[in-house]
Amino acid sequence: MKALKLLIVTALLTFNGQVGFSQNDNTGMIRFFVNVDNGYFEIEINDTMLLKRYKDTLPAGSYTAKVWSPGYVLNRIEFTIVAGKTVEKHVNMVKNNNFIQYEQDYKAYRMQFHKQFTAPLSLTIASSISTGVFMVNAYNNKKKVLADIELYNLSPVTTEIGEIKLRIAENNKKYNRQRTAFYINSGFTFLMIGGTIWSYLNFNKNYAEPDYTKDSPFKDKFSLNLTPYGCSLALKL
């Protein structure tokens, strides 16, 4: 009885292996090398299959396909699948003229954005930082002056009083210079803030960000339906 079961199992495994071999014997693999900058492409094969990866296994035979990538001209190609072999198909893509114009317009738009907003904003930030530095330095020198004045009033030593007076005079000069620089730089910073706001509003008023439609030509033809029990690709004719 055990021998009979073993014979049946062996026969089933042999049958499955032969079936699998016969099924795979008539298929081959296709690898697409699509020359695009963005790394994304879609391939419609025989008007019935949408492929979004660079390789797949197909039955042996001849195929026609359409290759599309955002910003590129739709390219029609042909290839042949050989059973049991891997076929490589190199696809050269040409940029769409509208997309080339879009790239130029977007570059000009970004240059105007940097010129009318980024540059003034950077100067405003730098001016604000330098204003803060002047304020901190002036505050520190004022503290030194007040500390030396208090020390001057309390010191009974004549020689020490002379040194304190010199320090007070020097730190007071520094304080006055830094205070003046603080007020001047503060005014300049407020002007820069106003100028940056005006420049930004003016930019938004006179310039619009270029747009380019990147919709797939196959989007209305195929629909993918995902369920907990599997997935299906529907073709709209």
PDB file of C-alpha atoms in Angstrom:
ATOM      1  CA  MET A   1       0.000   0.000   0.000  1.00  0.00           C
ATOM      2  CA  LYS A   2       2.833   2.382   0.890  1.00  0.00           C
ATOM      3  CA  ALA A   3       4.568   1.523  -2.352  1.00  0.00           C
ATOM      4  CA  LEU A   4       1.398   2.347  -4.315  1.00  0.00           C
ATOM      5  CA  LYS A   5       1.055   5.737  -2.568  1.00  0.00           C
ATOM      6  CA  LEU A   6       4.702   6.505  -3.271  1.00  0.00           C
ATOM      7  CA  LEU A   7       4.207   5.603  -6.928  1.00  0.00           C
ATOM      8  CA  ILE A   8       1.139   7.888  -7.197  1.00  0.00           C
ATOM      9  CA  VAL A   9       2.949  10.834  -5.539  1.00  0.00           C
ATOM     10  CA  THR A  10       5.953  10.361  -7.824  1.00  0.00           C
ATOM     11  CA  ALA A  11       3.712  10.278 -10.887  1.00  0.00           C
ATOM     12  CA  LEU A  12       1.904  13.464  -9.809  1.00  0.00           C
ATOM     13  CA  LEU A  13       5.171  15.318  -9.207  1.00  0.00           C
ATOM     14  CA  THR A  14       6.491  14.208 -12.583  1.00  0.00           C
ATOM     15  CA  PHE A  15       3.256  15.303 -14.292  1.00  0.00           C
ATOM     16  CA  ASN A  16       3.328  18.714 -12.593  1.00  0.00           C
ATOM     17  CA  GLY A  17       6.935  19.210 -13.567  1.00  0.00           C
ATOM     18  CA  GLN A  18       6.198  18.365 -17.184  1.00  0.00           C
ATOM     19  CA  VAL A  19       3.195  20.690 -17.242  1.00  0.00           C
ATOM     20  CA  GLY A  20       5.222  23.509 -15.723  1.00  0.00           C
ATOM     21  CA  PHE A  21       8.001  22.963 -18.193  1.00  0.00           C
ATOM     22  CA  SER A  22       5.643  22.920 -21.143  1.00  0.00           C
ATOM     23  CA  GLN A  23       3.984  26.134 -19.945  1.00  0.00           C
ATOM     24  CA  ASN A  24       7.266  27.954 -19.415  1.00  0.00           C
ATOM     25  CA  ASP A  25       8.806  26.557 -22.595  1.00  0.00           C
ATOM     26  CA  ASN A  26       6.801  28.948 -24.786  1.00  0.00           C
ATOM     27  CA  THR A  27       7.587  32.123 -22.860  1.00  0.00           C
ATOM     28  CA  GLY A  28      10.487  34.522 -22.789  1.00  0.00           C
ATOM     29  CA  MET A  29      11.514  37.634 -20.921  1.00  0.00           C
ATOM     30  CA  ILE A  30      11.637  41.180 -22.237  1.00  0.00           C
ATOM     31  CA  ARG A  31      13.776  43.892 -20.660  1.00  0.00           C
ATOM     32  CA  PHE A  32      13.229  47.507 -21.606  1.00  0.00           C
ATOM     33  CA  PHE A  33      15.963  50.122 -21.352  1.00  0.00           C
ATOM     34  CA  VAL A  34      14.108  53.400 -21.715  1.00  0.00           C
ATOM     35  CA  ASN A  35      16.283  56.481 -22.070  1.00  0.00           C
ATOM     36  CA  VAL A  36      14.499  59.078 -19.896  1.00  0.00           C
ATOM     37  CA  ASP A  37      15.745  61.546 -17.291  1.00  0.00           C
ATOM     38  CA  ASN A  38      12.894  61.114 -14.810  1.00  0.00           C
ATOM     39  CA  GLY A  39      13.159  57.314 -14.467  1.00  0.00           C
ATOM     40  CA  TYR A  40       9.411  56.771 -15.071  1.00  0.00           C
ATOM     41  CA  PHE A  41       7.726  55.273 -18.095  1.00  0.00           C
ATOM     42  CA  GLU A  42       4.628  53.346 -19.176  1.00  0.00           C
ATOM     43  CA  ILE A  43       4.435  50.771 -21.967  1.00  0.00           C
ATOM     44  CA  GLU A  44       1.238  49.704 -23.691  1.00  0.00           C
ATOM     45  CA  ILE A  45       1.751  46.318 -25.354  1.00  0.00           C
ATOM     46  CA  ASN A  46      -0.508  45.219 -28.230  1.00  0.00           C
ATOM     47  CA  ASP A  47      -3.099  47.803 -27.085  1.00  0.00           C
ATOM     48  CA  THR A  48      -4.181  45.397 -24.325  1.00  0.00           C
ATOM     49  CA  MET A  49      -1.504  45.362 -21.634  1.00  0.00           C
ATOM     50  CA  LEU A  50      -0.126  48.254 -19.591  1.00  0.00           C
ATOM     51  CA  LEU A  51       3.374  47.737 -18.203  1.00  0.00           C
ATOM     52  CA  LYS A  52       5.019  50.081 -15.686  1.00  0.00           C
ATOM     53  CA  ARG A  53       8.203  48.112 -14.986  1.00  0.00           C
ATOM     54  CA  TYR A  54      11.311  47.469 -16.993  1.00  0.00           C
ATOM     55  CA  LYS A  55      10.833  43.702 -17.465  1.00  0.00           C
ATOM     56  CA  ASP A  56       8.140  41.062 -17.848  1.00  0.00           C
ATOM     57  CA  THR A  57       7.560  37.519 -19.060  1.00  0.00           C
ATOM     58  CA  LEU A  58       5.481  37.145 -22.237  1.00  0.00           C
ATOM     59  CA  PRO A  59       4.489  34.331 -24.603  1.00  0.00           C
ATOM     60  CA  ALA A  60       6.792  33.917 -27.583  1.00  0.00           C
ATOM     61  CA  GLY A  61       5.815  35.981 -30.597  1.00  0.00           C
ATOM     62  CA  SER A  62       5.925  39.441 -32.174  1.00  0.00           C
ATOM     63  CA  TYR A  63       4.634  42.505 -30.346  1.00  0.00           C
ATOM     64  CA  THR A  64       4.005  46.178 -30.948  1.00  0.00           C
ATOM     65  CA  ALA A  65       4.141  48.685 -28.104  1.00  0.00           C
ATOM     66  CA  LYS A  66       3.824  52.353 -27.250  1.00  0.00           C
ATOM     67  CA  VAL A  67       6.285  53.860 -24.770  1.00  0.00           C
ATOM     68  CA  TRP A  68       5.429  57.048 -22.888  1.00  0.00           C
ATOM     69  CA  SER A  69       7.146  59.114 -20.216  1.00  0.00           C
ATOM     70  CA  PRO A  70       6.170  62.535 -18.831  1.00  0.00           C
ATOM     71  CA  GLY A  71       7.658  65.221 -21.067  1.00  0.00           C
ATOM     72  CA  TYR A  72       8.572  62.845 -23.902  1.00  0.00           C
ATOM     73  CA  VAL A  73       7.047  62.086 -27.305  1.00  0.00           C
ATOM     74  CA  LEU A  74       5.109  58.823 -27.492  1.00  0.00           C
ATOM     75  CA  ASN A  75       7.382  56.243 -29.127  1.00  0.00           C
ATOM     76  CA  ARG A  76       6.076  53.241 -31.069  1.00  0.00           C
ATOM     77  CA  ILE A  77       8.294  50.161 -31.071  1.00  0.00           C
ATOM     78  CA  GLU A  78       8.270  46.512 -32.107  1.00  0.00           C
ATOM     79  CA  PHE A  79       9.982  43.513 -30.536  1.00  0.00           C
ATOM     80  CA  THR A  80       9.945  39.723 -30.693  1.00  0.00           C
ATOM     81  CA  ILE A  81       9.880  37.357 -27.723  1.00  0.00           C
ATOM     82  CA  VAL A  82      11.960  34.199 -28.132  1.00  0.00           C
ATOM     83  CA  ALA A  83      10.967  31.206 -26.019  1.00  0.00           C
ATOM     84  CA  GLY A  84      13.329  30.548 -23.130  1.00  0.00           C
ATOM     85  CA  LYS A  85      15.435  33.646 -23.774  1.00  0.00           C
ATOM     86  CA  THR A  86      15.727  37.206 -22.506  1.00  0.00           C
ATOM     87  CA  VAL A  87      15.293  39.938 -25.093  1.00  0.00           C
ATOM     88  CA  GLU A  88      16.628  43.443 -24.445  1.00  0.00           C
ATOM     89  CA  LYS A  89      14.952  46.412 -26.076  1.00  0.00           C
ATOM     90  CA  HIS A  90      16.613  49.817 -25.960  1.00  0.00           C
ATOM     91  CA  VAL A  91      14.169  52.673 -26.407  1.00  0.00           C
ATOM     92  CA  ASN A  92      15.403  56.170 -27.203  1.00  0.00           C
ATOM     93  CA  MET A  93      12.953  58.857 -26.180  1.00  0.00           C
ATOM     94  CA  VAL A  94      12.747  62.420 -27.521  1.00  0.00           C
ATOM     95  CA  LYS A  95      11.610  65.301 -25.343  1.00  0.00           C
ATOM     96  CA  ASN A  96       8.364  66.990 -26.229  1.00  0.00           C
ATOM     97  CA  ASN A  97       8.763  70.544 -27.614  1.00  0.00           C
ATOM     98  CA  ASN A  98       6.149  71.802 -25.183  1.00  0.00           C
ATOM     99  CA  PHE A  99       8.079  70.250 -22.310  1.00  0.00           C
ATOM    100  CA  ILE A 100      11.329  71.838 -23.503  1.00  0.00           C
ATOM    101  CA  GLN A 101       9.571  75.220 -23.509  1.00  0.00           C
ATOM    102  CA  TYR A 102       8.166  74.476 -20.056  1.00  0.00           C
ATOM    103  CA  GLU A 103      11.657  73.744 -18.711  1.00  0.00           C
ATOM    104  CA  GLN A 104      12.942  77.050 -20.118  1.00  0.00           C
ATOM    105  CA  ASP A 105       9.978  78.985 -18.727  1.00  0.00           C
ATOM    106  CA  TYR A 106      10.322  77.347 -15.320  1.00  0.00           C
ATOM    107  CA  LYS A 107      14.031  78.158 -15.202  1.00  0.00           C
ATOM    108  CA  ALA A 108      13.280  81.818 -15.976  1.00  0.00           C
ATOM    109  CA  TYR A 109      10.531  81.777 -13.338  1.00  0.00           C
ATOM    110  CA  ARG A 110      12.897  80.446 -10.680  1.00  0.00           C
ATOM    111  CA  MET A 111      15.544  83.035 -11.594  1.00  0.00           C
ATOM    112  CA  GLN A 112      13.003  85.831 -11.114  1.00  0.00           C
ATOM    113  CA  PHE A 113      11.905  84.255  -7.821  1.00  0.00           C
ATOM    114  CA  HIS A 114      15.492  84.245  -6.510  1.00  0.00           C
ATOM    115  CA  LYS A 115      16.075  87.766  -7.810  1.00  0.00           C
ATOM    116  CA  GLN A 116      12.913  89.342  -6.395  1.00  0.00           C
ATOM    117  CA  PHE A 117      12.439  87.340  -3.205  1.00  0.00           C
ATOM    118  CA  THR A 118      15.300  85.046  -2.180  1.00  0.00           C
ATOM    119  CA  ALA A 119      18.043  87.683  -2.594  1.00  0.00           C
ATOM    120  CA  PRO A 120      16.177  90.493  -0.723  1.00  0.00           C
ATOM    121  CA  LEU A 121      15.152  88.039   1.994  1.00  0.00           C
ATOM    122  CA  SER A 122      18.763  86.890   2.440  1.00  0.00           C
ATOM    123  CA  LEU A 123      19.932  90.511   2.759  1.00  0.00           C
ATOM    124  CA  THR A 124      17.143  91.217   5.249  1.00  0.00           C
ATOM    125  CA  ILE A 125      18.147  88.240   7.383  1.00  0.00           C
ATOM    126  CA  ALA A 126      21.826  89.243   7.256  1.00  0.00           C
ATOM    127  CA  SER A 127      20.934  92.813   8.216  1.00  0.00           C
ATOM    128  CA  SER A 128      18.763  91.565  11.098  1.00  0.00           C
ATOM    129  CA  ILE A 129      21.596  89.399  12.401  1.00  0.00           C
ATOM    130  CA  SER A 130      24.131  92.246  12.232  1.00  0.00           C
ATOM    131  CA  THR A 131      21.632  94.542  14.012  1.00  0.00           C
ATOM    132  CA  GLY A 132      21.346  91.993  16.777  1.00  0.00           C
ATOM    133  CA  VAL A 133      25.127  91.748  17.057  1.00  0.00           C
ATOM    134  CA  PHE A 134      25.439  95.545  17.409  1.00  0.00           C
ATOM    135  CA  MET A 135      22.712  95.535  20.058  1.00  0.00           C
ATOM    136  CA  VAL A 136      24.359  92.783  22.116  1.00  0.00           C
ATOM    137  CA  ASN A 137      27.812  94.396  21.903  1.00  0.00           C
ATOM    138  CA  ALA A 138      26.421  97.795  22.857  1.00  0.00           C
ATOM    139  CA  TYR A 139      24.580  96.263  25.810  1.00  0.00           C
ATOM    140  CA  ASN A 140      27.735  94.487  27.018  1.00  0.00           C
ATOM    141  CA  ASN A 141      29.831  97.678  26.807  1.00  0.00           C
ATOM    142  CA  LYS A 142      27.156  99.641  28.637  1.00  0.00           C
ATOM    143  CA  LYS A 143      27.278  97.058  31.439  1.00  0.00           C
ATOM    144  CA  LYS A 144      31.057  97.470  31.608  1.00  0.00           C
ATOM    145  CA  VAL A 145      30.725 101.253  31.797  1.00  0.00           C
ATOM    146  CA  LEU A 146      28.140 101.089  34.588  1.00  0.00           C
ATOM    147  CA  ALA A 147      30.236  98.530  36.480  1.00  0.00           C
ATOM    148  CA  ASP A 148      33.337 100.738  36.220  1.00  0.00           C
ATOM    149  CA  ILE A 149      31.360 103.825  37.344  1.00  0.00           C
ATOM    150  CA  GLU A 150      30.247 101.963  40.426  1.00  0.00           C
ATOM    151  CA  LEU A 151      33.800 100.775  41.029  1.00  0.00           C
ATOM    152  CA  TYR A 152      35.062 104.357  40.522  1.00  0.00           C
ATOM    153  CA  ASN A 153      32.738 105.659  43.225  1.00  0.00           C
ATOM    154  CA  LEU A 154      33.835 102.981  45.682  1.00  0.00           C
ATOM    155  CA  SER A 155      37.584 102.933  45.008  1.00  0.00           C
ATOM    156  CA  PRO A 156      39.847 104.858  47.485  1.00  0.00           C
ATOM    157  CA  VAL A 157      43.060 104.279  45.485  1.00  0.00           C
ATOM    158  CA  THR A 158      44.131 107.181  43.273  1.00  0.00           C
ATOM    159  CA  THR A 159      46.095 105.098  40.743  1.00  0.00           C
ATOM    160  CA  GLU A 160      43.203 102.682  40.380  1.00  0.00           C
ATOM    161  CA  ILE A 161      40.785 105.560  39.793  1.00  0.00           C
ATOM    162  CA  GLY A 162      42.850 106.701  36.807  1.00  0.00           C
ATOM    163  CA  GLU A 163      42.756 103.261  35.226  1.00  0.00           C
ATOM    164  CA  ILE A 164      39.018 103.061  35.820  1.00  0.00           C
ATOM    165  CA  LYS A 165      38.455 106.442  34.159  1.00  0.00           C
ATOM    166  CA  LEU A 166      40.420 105.308  31.083  1.00  0.00           C
ATOM    167  CA  ARG A 167      38.358 102.108  30.851  1.00  0.00           C
ATOM    168  CA  ILE A 168      35.126 104.059  31.227  1.00  0.00           C
ATOM    169  CA  ALA A 169      36.112 106.454  28.454  1.00  0.00           C
ATOM    170  CA  GLU A 170      37.169 103.647  26.080  1.00  0.00           C
ATOM    171  CA  ASN A 171      34.106 101.470  26.702  1.00  0.00           C
ATOM    172  CA  ASN A 172      31.839 104.509  26.439  1.00  0.00           C
ATOM    173  CA  LYS A 173      33.283 105.264  22.966  1.00  0.00           C
ATOM    174  CA  LYS A 174      32.674 101.681  21.921  1.00  0.00           C
ATOM    175  CA  TYR A 175      29.152 101.828  23.301  1.00  0.00           C
ATOM    176  CA  ASN A 176      28.361 105.036  21.407  1.00  0.00           C
ATOM    177  CA  ARG A 177      29.738 103.631  18.120  1.00  0.00           C
ATOM    178  CA  GLN A 178      27.815 100.380  18.490  1.00  0.00           C
ATOM    179  CA  ARG A 179      24.630 102.184  19.526  1.00  0.00           C
ATOM    180  CA  THR A 180      24.880 104.420  16.438  1.00  0.00           C
ATOM    181  CA  ALA A 181      25.512 101.389  14.240  1.00  0.00           C
ATOM    182  CA  PHE A 182      22.535  99.650  15.849  1.00  0.00           C
ATOM    183  CA  TYR A 183      20.154 102.529  15.052  1.00  0.00           C
ATOM    184  CA  ILE A 184      21.437 102.897  11.490  1.00  0.00           C
ATOM    185  CA  ASN A 185      21.281  99.165  10.851  1.00  0.00           C
ATOM    186  CA  SER A 186      17.827  98.932  12.421  1.00  0.00           C
ATOM    187  CA  GLY A 187      16.521 101.522   9.981  1.00  0.00           C
ATOM    188  CA  PHE A 188      18.142  99.718   7.090  1.00  0.00           C
ATOM    189  CA  THR A 189      16.640  96.405   8.279  1.00  0.00           C
ATOM    190  CA  PHE A 190      13.131  97.877   8.439  1.00  0.00           C
ATOM    191  CA  LEU A 191      13.571  99.242   4.915  1.00  0.00           C
ATOM    192  CA  MET A 192      14.752  95.809   3.746  1.00  0.00           C
ATOM    193  CA  ILE A 193      11.747  94.118   5.361  1.00  0.00           C
ATOM    194  CA  GLY A 194       9.381  96.514   3.600  1.00  0.00           C
ATOM    195  CA  GLY A 195      11.254  96.116   0.322  1.00  0.00           C
ATOM    196  CA  THR A 196      11.190  92.316   0.576  1.00  0.00           C
ATOM    197  CA  ILE A 197       7.433  92.282   1.200  1.00  0.00           C
ATOM    198  CA  TRP A 198       6.817  94.640  -1.710  1.00  0.00           C
ATOM    199  CA  SER A 199       9.099  92.629  -4.009  1.00  0.00           C
ATOM    200  CA  TYR A 200       7.355  89.379  -3.096  1.00  0.00           C
ATOM    201  CA  LEU A 201       3.889  90.830  -3.708  1.00  0.00           C
ATOM    202  CA  ASN A 202       5.065  92.321  -6.993  1.00  0.00           C
ATOM    203  CA  PHE A 203       6.516  88.966  -8.048  1.00  0.00           C
ATOM    204  CA  ASN A 204       3.251  87.140  -7.317  1.00  0.00           C
ATOM    205  CA  LYS A 205       1.348  89.792  -9.243  1.00  0.00           C
ATOM    206  CA  ASN A 206       3.479  89.703 -12.395  1.00  0.00           C
ATOM    207  CA  TYR A 207       4.700  86.095 -12.577  1.00  0.00           C
ATOM    208  CA  ALA A 208       2.813  82.795 -12.604  1.00  0.00           C
ATOM    209  CA  GLU A 209       4.484  79.438 -12.127  1.00  0.00           C
ATOM    210  CA  PRO A 210       4.598  77.569 -15.464  1.00  0.00           C
ATOM    211  CA  ASP A 211       2.585  74.379 -15.643  1.00  0.00           C
ATOM    212  CA  TYR A 212       2.866  71.297 -17.801  1.00  0.00           C
ATOM    213  CA  THR A 213       0.279  68.538 -18.092  1.00  0.00           C
ATOM    214  CA  LYS A 214       1.875  65.157 -17.396  1.00  0.00           C
ATOM    215  CA  ASP A 215      -1.200  62.948 -17.744  1.00  0.00           C
ATOM    216  CA  SER A 216      -0.614  59.539 -19.271  1.00  0.00           C
ATOM    217  CA  PRO A 217      -2.224  58.909 -22.687  1.00  0.00           C
ATOM    218  CA  PHE A 218      -3.257  55.507 -21.297  1.00  0.00           C
ATOM    219  CA  LYS A 219      -4.998  56.785 -18.156  1.00  0.00           C
ATOM    220  CA  ASP A 220      -8.522  56.620 -19.656  1.00  0.00           C
ATOM    221  CA  LYS A 221      -7.931  53.255 -21.289  1.00  0.00           C
ATOM    222  CA  PHE A 222      -6.913  51.117 -18.337  1.00  0.00           C
ATOM    223  CA  SER A 223      -8.201  50.877 -14.785  1.00  0.00           C
ATOM    224  CA  LEU A 224      -6.740  48.828 -11.957  1.00  0.00           C
ATOM    225  CA  ASN A 225      -9.122  47.260  -9.445  1.00  0.00           C
ATOM    226  CA  LEU A 226      -7.630  46.076  -6.151  1.00  0.00           C
ATOM    227  CA  THR A 227      -9.550  43.823  -3.730  1.00  0.00           C
ATOM    228  CA  PRO A 228      -8.614  41.642  -0.743  1.00  0.00           C
ATOM    229  CA  TYR A 229      -8.945  38.655  -3.091  1.00  0.00           C
ATOM    230  CA  GLY A 230      -6.608  39.874  -5.816  1.00  0.00           C
ATOM    231  CA  CYS A 231      -6.361  42.510  -8.545  1.00  0.00           C
ATOM    232  CA  SER A 232      -7.613  42.974 -12.086  1.00  0.00           C
ATOM    233  CA  LEU A 233      -6.732  45.281 -14.968  1.00  0.00           C
ATOM    234  CA  ALA A 234      -9.709  46.461 -17.009  1.00  0.00           C
ATOM    235  CA  LEU A 235      -9.326  47.632 -20.599  1.00  0.00           C
ATOM    236  CA  LYS A 236     -11.755  50.307 -21.830  1.00  0.00           C
ATOM    237  CA  LEU A 237     -12.516  49.962 -25.526  1.00  0.00           C
TER     238      LEU A 237
END
